[in-house]
mmCIF file of C-alpha atoms in Angstrom:
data_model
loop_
_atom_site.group_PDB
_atom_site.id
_atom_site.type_symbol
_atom_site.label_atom_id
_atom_site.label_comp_id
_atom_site.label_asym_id
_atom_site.label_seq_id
_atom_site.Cartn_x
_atom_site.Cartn_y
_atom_site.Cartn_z
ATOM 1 C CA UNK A 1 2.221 -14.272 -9.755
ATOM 2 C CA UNK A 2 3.544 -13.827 -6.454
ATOM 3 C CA UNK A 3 5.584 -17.063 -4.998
ATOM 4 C CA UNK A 4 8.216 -17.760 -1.877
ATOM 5 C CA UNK A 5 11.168 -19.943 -1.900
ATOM 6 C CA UNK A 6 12.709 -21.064 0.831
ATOM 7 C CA UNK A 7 16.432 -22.343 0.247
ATOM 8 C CA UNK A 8 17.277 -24.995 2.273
ATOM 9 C CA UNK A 9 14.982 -27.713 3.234
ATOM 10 C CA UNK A 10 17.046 -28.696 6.312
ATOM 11 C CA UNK A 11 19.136 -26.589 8.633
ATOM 12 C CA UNK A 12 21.391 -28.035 11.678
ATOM 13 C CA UNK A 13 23.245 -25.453 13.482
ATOM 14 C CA UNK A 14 24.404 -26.427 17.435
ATOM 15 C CA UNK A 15 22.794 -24.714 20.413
ATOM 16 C CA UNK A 16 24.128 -21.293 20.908
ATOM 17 C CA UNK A 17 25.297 -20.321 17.395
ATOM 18 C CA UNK A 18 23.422 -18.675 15.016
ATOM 19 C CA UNK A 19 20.424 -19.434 13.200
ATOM 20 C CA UNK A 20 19.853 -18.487 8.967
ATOM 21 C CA UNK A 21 16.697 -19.113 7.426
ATOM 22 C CA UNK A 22 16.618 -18.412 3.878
ATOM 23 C CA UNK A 23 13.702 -17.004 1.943
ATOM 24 C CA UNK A 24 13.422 -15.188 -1.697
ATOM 25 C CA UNK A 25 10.290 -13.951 -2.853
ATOM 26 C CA UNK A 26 8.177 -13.028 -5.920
ATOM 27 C CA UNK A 27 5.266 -10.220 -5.791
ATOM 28 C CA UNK A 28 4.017 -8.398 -8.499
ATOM 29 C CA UNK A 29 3.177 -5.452 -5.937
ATOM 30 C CA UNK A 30 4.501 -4.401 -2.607
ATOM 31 C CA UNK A 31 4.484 -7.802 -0.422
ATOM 32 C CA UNK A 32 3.422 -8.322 2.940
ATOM 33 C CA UNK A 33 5.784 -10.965 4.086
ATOM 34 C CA UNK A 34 5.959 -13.319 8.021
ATOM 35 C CA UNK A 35 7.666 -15.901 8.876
ATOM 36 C CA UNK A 36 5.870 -18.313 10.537
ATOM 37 C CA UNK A 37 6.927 -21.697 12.968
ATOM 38 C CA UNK A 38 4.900 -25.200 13.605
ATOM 39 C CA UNK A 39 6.017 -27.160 16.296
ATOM 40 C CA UNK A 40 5.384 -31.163 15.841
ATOM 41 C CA UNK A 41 1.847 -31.926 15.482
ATOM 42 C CA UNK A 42 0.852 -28.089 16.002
ATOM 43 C CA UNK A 43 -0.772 -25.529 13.935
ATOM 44 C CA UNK A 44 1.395 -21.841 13.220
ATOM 45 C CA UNK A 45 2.775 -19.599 15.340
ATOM 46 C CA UNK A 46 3.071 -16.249 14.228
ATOM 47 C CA UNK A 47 7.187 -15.003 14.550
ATOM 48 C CA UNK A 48 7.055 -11.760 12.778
ATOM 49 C CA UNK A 49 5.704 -9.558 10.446
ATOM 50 C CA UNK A 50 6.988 -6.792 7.769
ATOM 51 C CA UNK A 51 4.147 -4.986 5.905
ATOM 52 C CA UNK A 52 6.522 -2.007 4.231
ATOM 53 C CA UNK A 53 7.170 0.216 7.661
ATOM 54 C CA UNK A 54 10.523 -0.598 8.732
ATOM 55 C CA UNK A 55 12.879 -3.185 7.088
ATOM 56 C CA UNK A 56 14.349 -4.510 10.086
ATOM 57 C CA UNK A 57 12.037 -6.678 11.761
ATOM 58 C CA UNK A 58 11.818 -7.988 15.489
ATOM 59 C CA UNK A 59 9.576 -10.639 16.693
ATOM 60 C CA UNK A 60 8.999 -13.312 19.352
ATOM 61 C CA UNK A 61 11.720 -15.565 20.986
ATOM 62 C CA UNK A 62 14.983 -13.441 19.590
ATOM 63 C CA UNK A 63 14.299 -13.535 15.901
ATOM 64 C CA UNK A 64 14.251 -11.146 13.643
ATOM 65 C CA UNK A 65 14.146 -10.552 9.734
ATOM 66 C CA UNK A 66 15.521 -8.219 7.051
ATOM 67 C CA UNK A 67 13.321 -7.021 3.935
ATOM 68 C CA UNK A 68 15.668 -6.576 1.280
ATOM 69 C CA UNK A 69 13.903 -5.446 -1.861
ATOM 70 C CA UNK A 70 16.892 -5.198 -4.191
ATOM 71 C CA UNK A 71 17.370 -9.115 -3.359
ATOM 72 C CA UNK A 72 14.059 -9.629 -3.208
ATOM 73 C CA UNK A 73 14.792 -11.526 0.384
ATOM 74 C CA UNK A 74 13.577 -11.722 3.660
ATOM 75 C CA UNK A 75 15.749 -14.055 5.567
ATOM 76 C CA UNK A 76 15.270 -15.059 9.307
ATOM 77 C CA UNK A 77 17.801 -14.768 11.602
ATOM 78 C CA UNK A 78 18.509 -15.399 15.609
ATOM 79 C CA UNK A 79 22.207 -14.475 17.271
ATOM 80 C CA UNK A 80 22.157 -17.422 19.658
ATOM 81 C CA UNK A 81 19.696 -21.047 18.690
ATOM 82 C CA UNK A 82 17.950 -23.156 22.144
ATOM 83 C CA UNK A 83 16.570 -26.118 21.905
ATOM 84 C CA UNK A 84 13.210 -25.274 21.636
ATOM 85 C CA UNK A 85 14.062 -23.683 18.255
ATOM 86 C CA UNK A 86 13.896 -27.331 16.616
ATOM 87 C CA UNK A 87 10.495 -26.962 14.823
ATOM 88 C CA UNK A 88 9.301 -26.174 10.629
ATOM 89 C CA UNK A 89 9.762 -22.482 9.620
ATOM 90 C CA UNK A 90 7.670 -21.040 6.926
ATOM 91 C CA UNK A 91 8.018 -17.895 4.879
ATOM 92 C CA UNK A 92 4.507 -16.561 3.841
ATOM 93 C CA UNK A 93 3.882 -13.569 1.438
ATOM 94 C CA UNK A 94 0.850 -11.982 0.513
ATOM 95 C CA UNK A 95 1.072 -9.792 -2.498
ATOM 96 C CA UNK A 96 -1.053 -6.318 -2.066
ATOM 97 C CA UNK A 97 -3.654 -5.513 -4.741
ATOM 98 C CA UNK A 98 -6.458 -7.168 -2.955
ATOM 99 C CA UNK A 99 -5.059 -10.418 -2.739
ATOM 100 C CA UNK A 100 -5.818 -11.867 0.488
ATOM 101 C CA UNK A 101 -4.168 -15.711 0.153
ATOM 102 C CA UNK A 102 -1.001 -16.626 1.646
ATOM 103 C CA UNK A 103 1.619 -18.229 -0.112
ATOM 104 C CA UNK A 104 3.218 -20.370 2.009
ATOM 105 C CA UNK A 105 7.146 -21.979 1.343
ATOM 106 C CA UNK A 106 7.898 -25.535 1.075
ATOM 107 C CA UNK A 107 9.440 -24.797 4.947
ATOM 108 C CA UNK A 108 12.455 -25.216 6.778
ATOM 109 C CA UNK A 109 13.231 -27.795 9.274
ATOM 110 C CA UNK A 110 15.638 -26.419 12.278
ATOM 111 C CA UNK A 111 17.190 -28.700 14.070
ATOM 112 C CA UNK A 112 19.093 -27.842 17.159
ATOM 113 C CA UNK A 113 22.229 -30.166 18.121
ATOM 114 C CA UNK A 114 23.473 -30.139 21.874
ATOM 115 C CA UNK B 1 -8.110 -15.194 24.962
ATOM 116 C CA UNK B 2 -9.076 -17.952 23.074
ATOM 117 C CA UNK B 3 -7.396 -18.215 20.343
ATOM 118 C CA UNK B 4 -8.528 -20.328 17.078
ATOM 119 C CA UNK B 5 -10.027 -23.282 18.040
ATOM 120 C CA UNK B 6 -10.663 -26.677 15.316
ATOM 121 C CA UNK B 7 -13.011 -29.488 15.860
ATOM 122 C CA UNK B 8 -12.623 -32.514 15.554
ATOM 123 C CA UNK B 9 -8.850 -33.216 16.359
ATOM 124 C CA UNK B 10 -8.659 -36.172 14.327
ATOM 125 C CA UNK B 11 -10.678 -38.058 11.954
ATOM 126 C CA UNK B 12 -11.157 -41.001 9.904
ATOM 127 C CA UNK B 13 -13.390 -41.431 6.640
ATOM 128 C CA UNK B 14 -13.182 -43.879 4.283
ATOM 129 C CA UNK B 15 -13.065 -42.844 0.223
ATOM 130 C CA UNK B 16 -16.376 -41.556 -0.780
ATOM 131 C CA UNK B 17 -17.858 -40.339 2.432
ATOM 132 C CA UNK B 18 -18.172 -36.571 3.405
ATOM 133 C CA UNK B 19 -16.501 -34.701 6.285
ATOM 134 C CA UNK B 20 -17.284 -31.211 7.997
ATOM 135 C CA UNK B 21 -14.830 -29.793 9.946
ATOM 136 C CA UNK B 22 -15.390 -26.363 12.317
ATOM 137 C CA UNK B 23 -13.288 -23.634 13.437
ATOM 138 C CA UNK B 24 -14.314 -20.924 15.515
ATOM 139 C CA UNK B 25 -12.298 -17.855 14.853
ATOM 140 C CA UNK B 26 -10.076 -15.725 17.703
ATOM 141 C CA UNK B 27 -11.944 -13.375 19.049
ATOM 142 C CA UNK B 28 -12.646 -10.735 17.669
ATOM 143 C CA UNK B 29 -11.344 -11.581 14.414
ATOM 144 C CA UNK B 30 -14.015 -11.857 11.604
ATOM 145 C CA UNK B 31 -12.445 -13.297 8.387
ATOM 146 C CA UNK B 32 -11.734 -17.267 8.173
ATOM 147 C CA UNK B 33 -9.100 -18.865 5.942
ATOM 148 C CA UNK B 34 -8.871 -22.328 5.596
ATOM 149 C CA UNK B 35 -5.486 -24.881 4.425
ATOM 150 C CA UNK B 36 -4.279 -27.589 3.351
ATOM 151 C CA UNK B 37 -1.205 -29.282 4.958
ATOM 152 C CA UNK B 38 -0.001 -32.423 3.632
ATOM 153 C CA UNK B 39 2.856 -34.322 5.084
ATOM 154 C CA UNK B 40 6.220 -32.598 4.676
ATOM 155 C CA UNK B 41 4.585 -30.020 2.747
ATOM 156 C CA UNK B 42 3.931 -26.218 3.619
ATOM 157 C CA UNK B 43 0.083 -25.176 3.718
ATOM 158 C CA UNK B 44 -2.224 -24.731 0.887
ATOM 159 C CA UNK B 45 -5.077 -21.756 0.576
ATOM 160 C CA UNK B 46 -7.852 -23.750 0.425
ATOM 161 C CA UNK B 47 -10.437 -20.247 0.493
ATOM 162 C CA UNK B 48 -11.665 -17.278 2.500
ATOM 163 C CA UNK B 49 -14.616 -16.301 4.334
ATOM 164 C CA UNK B 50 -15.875 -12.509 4.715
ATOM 165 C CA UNK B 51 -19.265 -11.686 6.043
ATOM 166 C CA UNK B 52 -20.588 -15.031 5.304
ATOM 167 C CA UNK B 53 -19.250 -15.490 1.580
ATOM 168 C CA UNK B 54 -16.479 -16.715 0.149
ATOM 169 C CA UNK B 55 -14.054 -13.886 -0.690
ATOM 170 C CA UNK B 56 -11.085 -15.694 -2.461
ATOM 171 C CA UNK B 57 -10.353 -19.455 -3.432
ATOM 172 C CA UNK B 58 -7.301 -21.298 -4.331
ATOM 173 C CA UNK B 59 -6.634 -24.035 -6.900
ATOM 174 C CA UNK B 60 -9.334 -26.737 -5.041
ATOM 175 C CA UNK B 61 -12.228 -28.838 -6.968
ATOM 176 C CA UNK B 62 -15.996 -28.164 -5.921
ATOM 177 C CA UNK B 63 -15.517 -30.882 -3.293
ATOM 178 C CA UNK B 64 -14.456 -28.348 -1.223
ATOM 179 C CA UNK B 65 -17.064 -25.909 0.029
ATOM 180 C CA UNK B 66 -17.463 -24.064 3.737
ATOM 181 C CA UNK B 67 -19.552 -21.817 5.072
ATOM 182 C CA UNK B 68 -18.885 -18.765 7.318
ATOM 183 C CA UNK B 69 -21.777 -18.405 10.111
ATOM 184 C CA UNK B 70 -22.703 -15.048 11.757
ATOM 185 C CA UNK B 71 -20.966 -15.665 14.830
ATOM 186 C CA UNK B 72 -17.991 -15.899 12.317
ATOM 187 C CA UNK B 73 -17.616 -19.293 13.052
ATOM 188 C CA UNK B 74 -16.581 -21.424 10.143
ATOM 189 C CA UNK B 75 -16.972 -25.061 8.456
ATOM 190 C CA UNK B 76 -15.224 -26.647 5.821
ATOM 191 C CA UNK B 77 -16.942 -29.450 3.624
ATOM 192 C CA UNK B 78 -15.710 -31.912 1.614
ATOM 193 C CA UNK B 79 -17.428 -34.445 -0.612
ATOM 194 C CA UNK B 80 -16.714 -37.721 -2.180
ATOM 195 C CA UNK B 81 -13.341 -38.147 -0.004
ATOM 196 C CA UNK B 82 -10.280 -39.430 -2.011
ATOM 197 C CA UNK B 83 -6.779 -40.968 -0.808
ATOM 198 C CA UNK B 84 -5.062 -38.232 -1.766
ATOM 199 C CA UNK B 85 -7.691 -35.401 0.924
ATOM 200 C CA UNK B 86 -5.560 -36.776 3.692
ATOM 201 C CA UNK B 87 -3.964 -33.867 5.282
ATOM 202 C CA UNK B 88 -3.744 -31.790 8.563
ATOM 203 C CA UNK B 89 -6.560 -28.973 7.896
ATOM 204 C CA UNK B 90 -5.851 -25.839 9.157
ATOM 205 C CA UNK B 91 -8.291 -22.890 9.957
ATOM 206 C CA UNK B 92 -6.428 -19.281 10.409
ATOM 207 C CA UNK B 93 -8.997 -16.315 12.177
ATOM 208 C CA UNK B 94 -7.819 -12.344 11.121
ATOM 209 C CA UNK B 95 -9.068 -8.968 10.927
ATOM 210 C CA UNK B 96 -10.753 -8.380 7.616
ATOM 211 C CA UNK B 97 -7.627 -6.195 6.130
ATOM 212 C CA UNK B 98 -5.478 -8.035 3.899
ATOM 213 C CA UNK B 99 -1.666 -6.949 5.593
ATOM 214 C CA UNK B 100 -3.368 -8.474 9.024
ATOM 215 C CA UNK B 101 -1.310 -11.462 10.432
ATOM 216 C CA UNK B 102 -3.809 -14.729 10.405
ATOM 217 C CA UNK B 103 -3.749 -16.666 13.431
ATOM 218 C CA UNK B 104 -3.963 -20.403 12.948
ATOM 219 C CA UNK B 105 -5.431 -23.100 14.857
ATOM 220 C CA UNK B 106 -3.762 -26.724 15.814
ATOM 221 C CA UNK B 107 -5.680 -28.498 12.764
ATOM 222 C CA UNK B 108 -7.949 -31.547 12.693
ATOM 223 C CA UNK B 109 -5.689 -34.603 11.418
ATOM 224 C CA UNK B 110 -7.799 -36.143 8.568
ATOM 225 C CA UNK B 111 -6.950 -40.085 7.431
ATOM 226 C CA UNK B 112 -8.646 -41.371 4.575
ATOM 227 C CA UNK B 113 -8.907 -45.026 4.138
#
């Protein structure tokens, strides 16, 4: 059965530096796999998207992801964190075969010292 | 654009009473998912509509039942309210194909008392 798990339940990093978001996966068949981020009181905003064209992934607001099948990994990363980053991050994947549910991780809460 | 849209915004029910909760999709999208949030927890696949039926469910009792409309508008119903149904509920809009990114909606805040 497919599953996500993100790997740290809080992340602090100070504005500027770089931002790691950790996430492993499980999928019985060749994933389709976003990261996803809910501001306060907010549904999901989209980030990115990898659905097995190229590994490296860009999306919205700097960030961008690696698929790493050997690891089984598809961490989120941005060179430089702002403010605004503060918010719950969620790694989603959605096993092919038909299956149309997401699995969502338990999230990651970014917050953003000045 | 408009993009996913959920009504109400908030609501209160005490245990025992029935809700329905609406989403209309982004347009042009014609499949509707619908979740689960609890506090401090990540989102739970509630089920999925396609062309009016229910194409997939997750791990939720028979209290939980929607309905997909032609427009593709969507409700979600659930019966006999317990403590424990208090969550945000989120509706996510997509293309039918299953590698489509879903598009979600701000939620309607449900309290049971």
């Amino acid at each position: 059965a497919q599953s996500v798990t993100q790997l740290d339940s809080h992340v602090s990093v100070s504005e500027g530096t770089p931002v790691l978001l950790r996430c492993n996966y499980s999928s019985s068949y060749s994933p389709s796999l976003f990261w996803y981020v809910q501001h306060p009181n907010k549904g999901l905003q989209l980030l990115l998207k990898y659905t097995s064209a190229a590994t490296l992934v860009k999306g919205i607001n700097g960030f961008e992801a690696e698929f790493k099948k050997s690891e089984t990994s598809f961490h989120l990363t941005k060179p430089s964190a702002h403010m605004s980053d503060a918010a719950e991050y969620f790694c989603v994947v959605v096993d092919g075969g038909g299956t149309y549910k997401y699995i969502f991780g338990t999230g990651t809460r970014l917050k953003v010292l000045a | 654009d408009a993009g996913v849209t959920q009504s109400p915004t908030h609501l209160i029910k005490t245990r025992g009473q029935q809700v329905t909760l609406r989403c209309s999709p982004k347009s042009g999208h014609d499949t509707v998912s619908w979740y689960q949030q609890a506090l401090g927890q990540g989102p739970q696949f509630i089920f999925q509509y396609y062309e009016e039926e229910e194409r997939q469910r997750g791990n939720f009792p028979d209290r939980f039942s929607g309905h997909q409309f032609p427009n593709y508008s969507s409700e979600l119903n659930v019966n006999a309210l317990l403590l424990g149904d208090s969550a945000l509920y989120l509706c996510a809009s997509s293309l039918s194909h299953e590698n489509q990114p879903q598009h979600f909606g701000d939620g309607t805040r449900l309290s049971i008392l």
